[in-house]
Coordinates of N, CA and C in Angstrom, one line a residue:
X1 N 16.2 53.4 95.2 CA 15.7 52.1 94.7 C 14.7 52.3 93.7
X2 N 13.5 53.2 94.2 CA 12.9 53.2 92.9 C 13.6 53.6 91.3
X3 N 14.5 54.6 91.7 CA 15.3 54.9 90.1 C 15.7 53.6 89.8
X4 N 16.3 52.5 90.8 CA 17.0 51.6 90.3 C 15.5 50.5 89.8
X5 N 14.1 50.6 90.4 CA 13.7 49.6 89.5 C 13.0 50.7 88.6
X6 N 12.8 52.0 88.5 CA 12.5 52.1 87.2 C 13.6 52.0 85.9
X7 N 14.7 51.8 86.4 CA 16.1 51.1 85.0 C 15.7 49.9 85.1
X8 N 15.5 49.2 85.9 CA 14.8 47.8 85.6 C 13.5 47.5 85.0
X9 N 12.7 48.3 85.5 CA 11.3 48.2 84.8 C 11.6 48.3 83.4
X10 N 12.8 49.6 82.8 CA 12.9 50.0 81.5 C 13.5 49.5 80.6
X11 N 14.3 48.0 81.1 CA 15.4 47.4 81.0 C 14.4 46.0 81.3
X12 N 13.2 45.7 81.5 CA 12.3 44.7 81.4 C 11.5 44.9 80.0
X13 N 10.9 46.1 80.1 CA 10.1 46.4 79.2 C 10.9 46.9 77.7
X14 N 12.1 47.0 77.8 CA 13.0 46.5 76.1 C 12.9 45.3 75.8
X15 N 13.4 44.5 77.2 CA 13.7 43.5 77.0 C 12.6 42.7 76.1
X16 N 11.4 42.9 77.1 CA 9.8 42.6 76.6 C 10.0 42.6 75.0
X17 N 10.1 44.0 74.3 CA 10.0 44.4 73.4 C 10.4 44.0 72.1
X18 N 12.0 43.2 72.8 CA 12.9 42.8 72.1 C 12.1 41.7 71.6
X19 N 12.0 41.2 72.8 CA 11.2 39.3 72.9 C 10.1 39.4 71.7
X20 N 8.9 40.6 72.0 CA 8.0 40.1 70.8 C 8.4 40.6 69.5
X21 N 9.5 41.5 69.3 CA 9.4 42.0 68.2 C 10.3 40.5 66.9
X22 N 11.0 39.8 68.3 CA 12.0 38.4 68.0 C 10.3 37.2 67.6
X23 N 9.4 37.4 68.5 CA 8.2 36.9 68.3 C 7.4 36.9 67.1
X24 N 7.7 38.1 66.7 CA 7.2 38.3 65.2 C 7.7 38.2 64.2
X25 N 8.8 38.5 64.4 CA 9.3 38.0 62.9 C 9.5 36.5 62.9
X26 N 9.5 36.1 64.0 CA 9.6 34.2 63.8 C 8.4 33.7 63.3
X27 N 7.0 34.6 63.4 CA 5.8 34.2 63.0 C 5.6 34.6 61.8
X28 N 6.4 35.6 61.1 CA 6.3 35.9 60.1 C 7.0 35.4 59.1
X29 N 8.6 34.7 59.7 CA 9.0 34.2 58.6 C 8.3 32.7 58.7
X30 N 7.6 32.0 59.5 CA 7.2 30.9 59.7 C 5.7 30.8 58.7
X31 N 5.1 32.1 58.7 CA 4.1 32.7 57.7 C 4.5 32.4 56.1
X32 N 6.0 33.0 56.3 CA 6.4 33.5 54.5 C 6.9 31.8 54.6
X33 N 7.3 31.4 55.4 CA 7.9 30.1 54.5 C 6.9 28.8 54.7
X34 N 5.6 28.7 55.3 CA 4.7 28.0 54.8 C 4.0 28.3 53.7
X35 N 3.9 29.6 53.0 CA 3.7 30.2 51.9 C 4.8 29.9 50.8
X36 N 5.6 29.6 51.0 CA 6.9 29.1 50.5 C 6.9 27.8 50.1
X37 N 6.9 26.8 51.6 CA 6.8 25.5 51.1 C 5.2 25.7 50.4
X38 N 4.2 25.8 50.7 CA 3.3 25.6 49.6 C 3.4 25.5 48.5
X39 N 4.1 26.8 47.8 CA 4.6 26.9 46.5 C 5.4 25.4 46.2
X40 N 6.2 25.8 46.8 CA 7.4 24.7 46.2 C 6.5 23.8 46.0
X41 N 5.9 23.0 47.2 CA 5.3 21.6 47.0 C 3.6 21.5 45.8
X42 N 3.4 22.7 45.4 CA 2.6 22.8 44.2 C 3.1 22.1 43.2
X43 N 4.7 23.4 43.2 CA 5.3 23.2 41.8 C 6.2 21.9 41.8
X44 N 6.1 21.1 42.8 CA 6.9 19.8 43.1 C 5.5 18.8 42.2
X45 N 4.2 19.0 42.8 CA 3.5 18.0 41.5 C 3.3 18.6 40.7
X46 N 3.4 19.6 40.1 CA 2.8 20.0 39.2 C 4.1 19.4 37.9
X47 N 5.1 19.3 38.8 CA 6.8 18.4 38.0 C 6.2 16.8 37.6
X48 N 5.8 16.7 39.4 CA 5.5 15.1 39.4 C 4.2 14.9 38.3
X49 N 3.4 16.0 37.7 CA 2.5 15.5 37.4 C 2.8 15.0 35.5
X50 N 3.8 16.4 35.0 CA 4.4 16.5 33.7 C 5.4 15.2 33.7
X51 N 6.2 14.9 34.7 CA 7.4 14.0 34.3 C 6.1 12.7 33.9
X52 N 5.2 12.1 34.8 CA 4.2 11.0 34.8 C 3.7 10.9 33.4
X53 N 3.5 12.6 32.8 CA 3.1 12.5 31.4 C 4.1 12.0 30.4
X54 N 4.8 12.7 30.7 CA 6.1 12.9 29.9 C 6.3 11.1 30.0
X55 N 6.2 10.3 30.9 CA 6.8 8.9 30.8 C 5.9 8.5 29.9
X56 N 4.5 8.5 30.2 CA 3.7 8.3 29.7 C 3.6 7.9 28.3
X57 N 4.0 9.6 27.7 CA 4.5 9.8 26.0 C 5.1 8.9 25.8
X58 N 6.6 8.9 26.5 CA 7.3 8.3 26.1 C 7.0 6.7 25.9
X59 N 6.8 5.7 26.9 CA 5.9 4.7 26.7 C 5.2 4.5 25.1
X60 N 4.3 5.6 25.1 CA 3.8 5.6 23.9 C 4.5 5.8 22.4
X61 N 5.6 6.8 22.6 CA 6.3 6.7 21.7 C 7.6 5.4 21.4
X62 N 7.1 4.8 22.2 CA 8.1 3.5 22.3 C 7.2 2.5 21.2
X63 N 6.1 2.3 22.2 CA 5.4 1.3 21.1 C 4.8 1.8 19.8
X64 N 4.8 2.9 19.4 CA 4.8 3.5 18.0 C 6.0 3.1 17.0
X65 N 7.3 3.2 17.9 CA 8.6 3.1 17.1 C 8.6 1.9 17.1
X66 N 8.1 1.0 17.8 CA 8.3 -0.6 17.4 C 7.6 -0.9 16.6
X67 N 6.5 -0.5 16.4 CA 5.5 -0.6 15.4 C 5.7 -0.2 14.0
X68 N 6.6 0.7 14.1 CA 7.3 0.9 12.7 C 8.5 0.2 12.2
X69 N 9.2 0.1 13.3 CA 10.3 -1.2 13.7 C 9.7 -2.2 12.5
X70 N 9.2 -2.7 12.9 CA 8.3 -4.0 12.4 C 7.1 -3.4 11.2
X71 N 6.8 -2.9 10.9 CA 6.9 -2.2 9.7 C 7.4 -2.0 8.7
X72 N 9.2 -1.5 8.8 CA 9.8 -1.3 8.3 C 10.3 -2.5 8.0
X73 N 10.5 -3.5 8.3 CA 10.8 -4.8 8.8 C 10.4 -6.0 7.9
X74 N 9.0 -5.5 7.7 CA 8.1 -6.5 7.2 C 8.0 -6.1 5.5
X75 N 8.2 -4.6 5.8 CA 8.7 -4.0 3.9 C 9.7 -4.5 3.6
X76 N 10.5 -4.4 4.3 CA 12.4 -4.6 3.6 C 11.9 -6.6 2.6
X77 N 11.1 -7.0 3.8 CA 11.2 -8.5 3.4 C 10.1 -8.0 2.2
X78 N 9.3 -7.4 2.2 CA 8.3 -7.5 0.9 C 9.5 -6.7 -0.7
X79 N 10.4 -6.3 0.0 CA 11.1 -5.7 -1.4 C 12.0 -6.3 -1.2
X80 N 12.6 -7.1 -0.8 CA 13.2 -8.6 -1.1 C 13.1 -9.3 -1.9
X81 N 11.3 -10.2 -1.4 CA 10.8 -10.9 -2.1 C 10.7 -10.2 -3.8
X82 N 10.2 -8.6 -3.5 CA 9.9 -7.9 -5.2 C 11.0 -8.4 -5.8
X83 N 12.1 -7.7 -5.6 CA 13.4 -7.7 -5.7 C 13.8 -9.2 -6.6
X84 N 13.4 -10.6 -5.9 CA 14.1 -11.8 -6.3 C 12.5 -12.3 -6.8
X85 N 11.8 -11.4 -7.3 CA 10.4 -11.9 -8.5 C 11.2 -11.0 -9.7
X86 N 11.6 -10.0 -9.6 CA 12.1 -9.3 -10.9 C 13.4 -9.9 -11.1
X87 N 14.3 -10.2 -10.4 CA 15.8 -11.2 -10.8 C 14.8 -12.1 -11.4
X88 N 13.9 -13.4 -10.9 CA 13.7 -14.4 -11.8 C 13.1 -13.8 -13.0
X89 N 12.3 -13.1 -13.3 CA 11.4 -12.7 -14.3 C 12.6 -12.4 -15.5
X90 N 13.4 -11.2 -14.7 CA 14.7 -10.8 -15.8 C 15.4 -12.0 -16.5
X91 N 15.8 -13.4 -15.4 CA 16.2 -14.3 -15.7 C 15.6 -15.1 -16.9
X92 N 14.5 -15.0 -16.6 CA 13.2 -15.7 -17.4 C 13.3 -15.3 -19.0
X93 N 13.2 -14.0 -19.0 CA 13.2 -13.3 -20.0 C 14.5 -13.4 -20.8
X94 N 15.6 -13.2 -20.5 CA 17.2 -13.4 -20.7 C 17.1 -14.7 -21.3
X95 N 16.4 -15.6 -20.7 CA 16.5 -17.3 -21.2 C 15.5 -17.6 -22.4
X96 N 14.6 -16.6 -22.4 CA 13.1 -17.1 -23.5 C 13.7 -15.8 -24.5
X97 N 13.7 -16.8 -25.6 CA 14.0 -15.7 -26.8 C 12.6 -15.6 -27.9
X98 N 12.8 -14.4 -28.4 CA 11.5 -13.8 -28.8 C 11.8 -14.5 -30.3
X99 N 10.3 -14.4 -30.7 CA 10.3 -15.6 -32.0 C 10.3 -14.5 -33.7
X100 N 11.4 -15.1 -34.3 CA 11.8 -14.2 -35.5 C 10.2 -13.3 -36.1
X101 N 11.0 -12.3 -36.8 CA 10.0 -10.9 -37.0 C 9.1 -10.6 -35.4
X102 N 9.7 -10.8 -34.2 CA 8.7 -10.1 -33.1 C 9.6 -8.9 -33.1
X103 N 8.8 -7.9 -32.9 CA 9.2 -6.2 -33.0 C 9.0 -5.9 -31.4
X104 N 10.5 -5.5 -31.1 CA 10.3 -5.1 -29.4 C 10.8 -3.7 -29.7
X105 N 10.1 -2.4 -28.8 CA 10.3 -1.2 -28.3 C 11.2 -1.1 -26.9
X106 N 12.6 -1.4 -26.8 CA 12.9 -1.3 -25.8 C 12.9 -0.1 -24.8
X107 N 12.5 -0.5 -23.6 CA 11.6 0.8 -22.6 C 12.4 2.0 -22.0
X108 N 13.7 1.8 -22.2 CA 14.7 2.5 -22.1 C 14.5 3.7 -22.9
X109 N 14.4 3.1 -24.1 CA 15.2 4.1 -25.3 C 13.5 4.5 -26.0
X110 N 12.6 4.4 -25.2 CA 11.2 5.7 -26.0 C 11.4 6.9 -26.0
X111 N 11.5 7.7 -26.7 CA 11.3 9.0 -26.6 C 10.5 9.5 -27.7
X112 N 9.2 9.8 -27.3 CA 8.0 10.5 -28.8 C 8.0 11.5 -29.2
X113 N 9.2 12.4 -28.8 CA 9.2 13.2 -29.8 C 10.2 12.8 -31.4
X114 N 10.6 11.5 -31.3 CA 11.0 11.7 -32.7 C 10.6 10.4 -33.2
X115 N 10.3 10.0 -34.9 CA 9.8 8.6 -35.2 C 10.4 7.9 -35.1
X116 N 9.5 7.2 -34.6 CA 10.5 5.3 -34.8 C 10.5 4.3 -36.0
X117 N 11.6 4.3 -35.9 CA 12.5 3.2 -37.0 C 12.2 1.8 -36.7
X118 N 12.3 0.9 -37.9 CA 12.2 -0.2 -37.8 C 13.4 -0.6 -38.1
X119 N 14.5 -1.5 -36.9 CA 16.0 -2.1 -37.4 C 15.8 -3.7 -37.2
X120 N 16.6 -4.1 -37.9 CA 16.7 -5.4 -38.1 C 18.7 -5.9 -37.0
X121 N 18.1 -7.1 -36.2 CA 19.4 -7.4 -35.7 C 19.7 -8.9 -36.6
X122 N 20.9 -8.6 -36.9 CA 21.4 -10.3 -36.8 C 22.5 -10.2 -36.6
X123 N 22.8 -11.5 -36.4 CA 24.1 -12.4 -35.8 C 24.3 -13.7 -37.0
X124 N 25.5 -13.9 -37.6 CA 25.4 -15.0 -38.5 C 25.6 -16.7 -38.0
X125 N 26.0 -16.1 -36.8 CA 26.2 -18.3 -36.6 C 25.0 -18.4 -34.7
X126 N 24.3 -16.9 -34.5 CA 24.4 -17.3 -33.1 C 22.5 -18.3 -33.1
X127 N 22.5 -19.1 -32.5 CA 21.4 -20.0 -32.5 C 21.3 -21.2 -34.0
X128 N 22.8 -21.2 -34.8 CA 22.6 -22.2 -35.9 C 22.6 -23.5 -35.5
X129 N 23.4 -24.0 -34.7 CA 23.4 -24.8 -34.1 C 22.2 -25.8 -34.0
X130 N 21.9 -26.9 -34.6 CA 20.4 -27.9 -34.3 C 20.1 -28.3 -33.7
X131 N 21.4 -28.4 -32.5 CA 20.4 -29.5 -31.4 C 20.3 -28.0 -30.1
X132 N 20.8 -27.0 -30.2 CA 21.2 -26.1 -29.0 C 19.9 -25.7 -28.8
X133 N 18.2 -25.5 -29.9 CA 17.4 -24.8 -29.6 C 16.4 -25.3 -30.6
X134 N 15.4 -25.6 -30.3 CA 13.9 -26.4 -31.2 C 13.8 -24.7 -31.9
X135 N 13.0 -24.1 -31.2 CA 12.5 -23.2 -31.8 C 13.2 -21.9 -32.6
X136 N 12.7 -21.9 -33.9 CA 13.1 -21.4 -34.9 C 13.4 -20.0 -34.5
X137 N 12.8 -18.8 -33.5 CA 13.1 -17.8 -32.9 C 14.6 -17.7 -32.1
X138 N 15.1 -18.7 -32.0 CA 16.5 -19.2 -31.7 C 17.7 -18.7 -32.7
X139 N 17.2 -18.4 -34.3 CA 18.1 -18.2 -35.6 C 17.9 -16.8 -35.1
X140 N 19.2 -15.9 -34.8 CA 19.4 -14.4 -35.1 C 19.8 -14.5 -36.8
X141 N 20.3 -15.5 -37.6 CA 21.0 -15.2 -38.8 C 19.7 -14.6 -39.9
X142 N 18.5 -14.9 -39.6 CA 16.9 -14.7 -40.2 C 16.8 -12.8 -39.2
X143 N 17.2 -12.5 -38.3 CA 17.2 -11.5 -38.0 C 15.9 -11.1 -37.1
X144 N 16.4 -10.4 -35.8 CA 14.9 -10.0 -34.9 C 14.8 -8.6 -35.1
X145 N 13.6 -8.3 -35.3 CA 13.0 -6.6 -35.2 C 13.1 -5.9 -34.2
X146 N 13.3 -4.4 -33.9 CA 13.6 -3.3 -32.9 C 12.8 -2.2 -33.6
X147 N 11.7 -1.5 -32.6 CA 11.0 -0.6 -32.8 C 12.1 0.4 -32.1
X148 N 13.0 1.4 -32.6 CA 13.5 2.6 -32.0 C 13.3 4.0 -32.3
X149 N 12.8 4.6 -31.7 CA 13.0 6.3 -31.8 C 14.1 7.1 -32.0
X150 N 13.9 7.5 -33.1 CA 15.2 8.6 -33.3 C 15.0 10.0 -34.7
X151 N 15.8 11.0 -34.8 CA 15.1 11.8 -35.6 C 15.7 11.3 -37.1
X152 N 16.5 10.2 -36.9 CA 16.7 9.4 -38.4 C 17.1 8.2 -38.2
X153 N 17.1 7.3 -39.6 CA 17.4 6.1 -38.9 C 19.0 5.6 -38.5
X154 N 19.9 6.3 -38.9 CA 21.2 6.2 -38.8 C 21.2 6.4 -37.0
X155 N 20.3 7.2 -36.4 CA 20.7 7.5 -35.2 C 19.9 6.4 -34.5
X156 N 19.2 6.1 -34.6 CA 18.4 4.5 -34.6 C 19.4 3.3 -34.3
X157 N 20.2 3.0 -35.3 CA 20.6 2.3 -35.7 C 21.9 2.1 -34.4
X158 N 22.5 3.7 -34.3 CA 23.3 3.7 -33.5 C 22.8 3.4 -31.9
X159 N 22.2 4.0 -31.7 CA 21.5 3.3 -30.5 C 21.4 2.1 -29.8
X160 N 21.0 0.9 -31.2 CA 21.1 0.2 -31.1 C 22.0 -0.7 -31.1
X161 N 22.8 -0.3 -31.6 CA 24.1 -0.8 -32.0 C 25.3 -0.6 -30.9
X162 N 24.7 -0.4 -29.8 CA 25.2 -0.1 -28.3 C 25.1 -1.1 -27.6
X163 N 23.5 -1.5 -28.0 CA 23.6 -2.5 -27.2 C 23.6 -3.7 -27.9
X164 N 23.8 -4.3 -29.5 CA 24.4 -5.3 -29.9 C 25.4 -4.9 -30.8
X165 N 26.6 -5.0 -30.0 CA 28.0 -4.7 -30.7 C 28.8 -5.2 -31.5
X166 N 29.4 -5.0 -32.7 CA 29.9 -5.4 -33.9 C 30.9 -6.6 -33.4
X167 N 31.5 -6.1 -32.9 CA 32.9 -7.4 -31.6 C 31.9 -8.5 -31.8
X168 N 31.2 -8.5 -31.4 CA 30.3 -9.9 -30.7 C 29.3 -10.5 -31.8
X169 N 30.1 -9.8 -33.2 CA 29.0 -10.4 -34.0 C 27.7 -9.8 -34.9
X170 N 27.1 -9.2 -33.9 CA 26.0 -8.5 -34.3 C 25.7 -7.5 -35.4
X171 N 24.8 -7.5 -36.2 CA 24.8 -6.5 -37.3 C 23.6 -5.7 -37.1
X172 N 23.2 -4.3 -37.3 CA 21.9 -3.8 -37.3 C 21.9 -2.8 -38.3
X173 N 20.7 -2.9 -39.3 CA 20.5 -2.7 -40.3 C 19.0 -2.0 -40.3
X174 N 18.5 -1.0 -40.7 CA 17.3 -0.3 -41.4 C 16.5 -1.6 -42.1
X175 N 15.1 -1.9 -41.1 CA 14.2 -2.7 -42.1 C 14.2 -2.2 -43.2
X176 N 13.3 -3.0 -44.3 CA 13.3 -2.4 -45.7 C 11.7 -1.4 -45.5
X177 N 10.7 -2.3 -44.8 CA 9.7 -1.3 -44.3 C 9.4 -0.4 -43.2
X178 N 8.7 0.4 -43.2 CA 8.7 1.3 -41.8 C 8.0 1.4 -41.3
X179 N 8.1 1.7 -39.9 CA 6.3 1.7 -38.5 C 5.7 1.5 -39.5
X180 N 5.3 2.8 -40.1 CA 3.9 2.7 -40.5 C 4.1 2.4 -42.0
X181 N 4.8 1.6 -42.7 CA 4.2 0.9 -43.6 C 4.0 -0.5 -43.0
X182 N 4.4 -1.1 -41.5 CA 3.8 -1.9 -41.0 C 2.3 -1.9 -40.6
X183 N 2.0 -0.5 -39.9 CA 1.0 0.2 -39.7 C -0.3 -0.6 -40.2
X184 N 0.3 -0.1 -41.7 CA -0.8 0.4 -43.3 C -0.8 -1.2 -43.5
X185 N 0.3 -2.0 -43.4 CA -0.6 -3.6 -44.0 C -0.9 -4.2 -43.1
X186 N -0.6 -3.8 -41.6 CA -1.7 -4.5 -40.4 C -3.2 -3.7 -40.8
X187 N -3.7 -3.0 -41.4 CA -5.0 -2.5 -40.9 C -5.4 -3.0 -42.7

């Protein structure tokens, strides 16, 4: 009997052995994985804490974009309005005619590297008419002035002559004087 309880004592004391060694590692993975969830639940706010920003931004970048929304919004109507001040003005100008001998530089056609020419436009019947127009700047047959740049007057002339075309009447001819004999009897 005692052989038989020292197989039992020996057969207690594994058993034991078993138990705490089952004892420890339950305390140790219970160790590593409170060490674990900690982690996690760090980096769980440290999520919660960026996404809260991140809305945050966002939020903010919301009412930035509406702000430019409206912005953008309130330009479009201000270059609208520009837009239909330069239609009437264009209109304006299209309708008011410039009064005989006024010398226009049209803004298009400057270019200083070469002299400007003095051309004469006319038209033989356009503004004859008596009752169509009071004012005498109305007769193209008396002819209006063009200040144009070019490196002679023939190229002048052609320039011009583009934009009032022979079809429709128009003639353009080399003043008899030039810029600057205009120049010389203004001063």
């Amino acid at each position: 009997m005692s052989e038989m309880s020292l197989s039992e004592f020996i057969g207690m004391l594994a058993l034991a052995a078993n138990i705490g060694i089952a004892v420890m590692i339950i305390i140790l993975l219970g160790e590593r994985s409170h060490v674990a969830w900690n982690r996690v639940r760090l980096q769980a706010e440290e999520l919660t804490a960026l996404r809260e920003n991140l809305e945050r931004q966002a939020e903010e970048s919301e009412k930035v974009m509406q702000q430019m929304r409206d912005d953008i919004a309130d330009l479009g109507d201000k270059l609208k309005r520009a837009e239909q001040d330069v239609e009437a003005l264009q209109k304006r100008h299209r309708e008011t005619d410039l009064p005989v001998g006024y010398a226009v530089l049209p803004a298009d056609m400057v270019d200083r590297r070469f002299r400007t020419w003095r051309l004469v436009v006319r038209h033989p019947t356009l503004g004859m008419d008596p009752g169509s127009f009071s004012h005498p700047a109305h007769r193209w047959t008396e002819g209006r002035y063009y200040e144009i740049p070019g490196p002679n007057a023939e190229y002048a002339a052609a320039a011009l002559q583009q934009r009032f075309t022979p079809r429709e009447g128009f003639t353009v001819e080399v003043a008899r004087e030039t810029v600057a004999d205009v120049a010389e009897v203004a001063l």
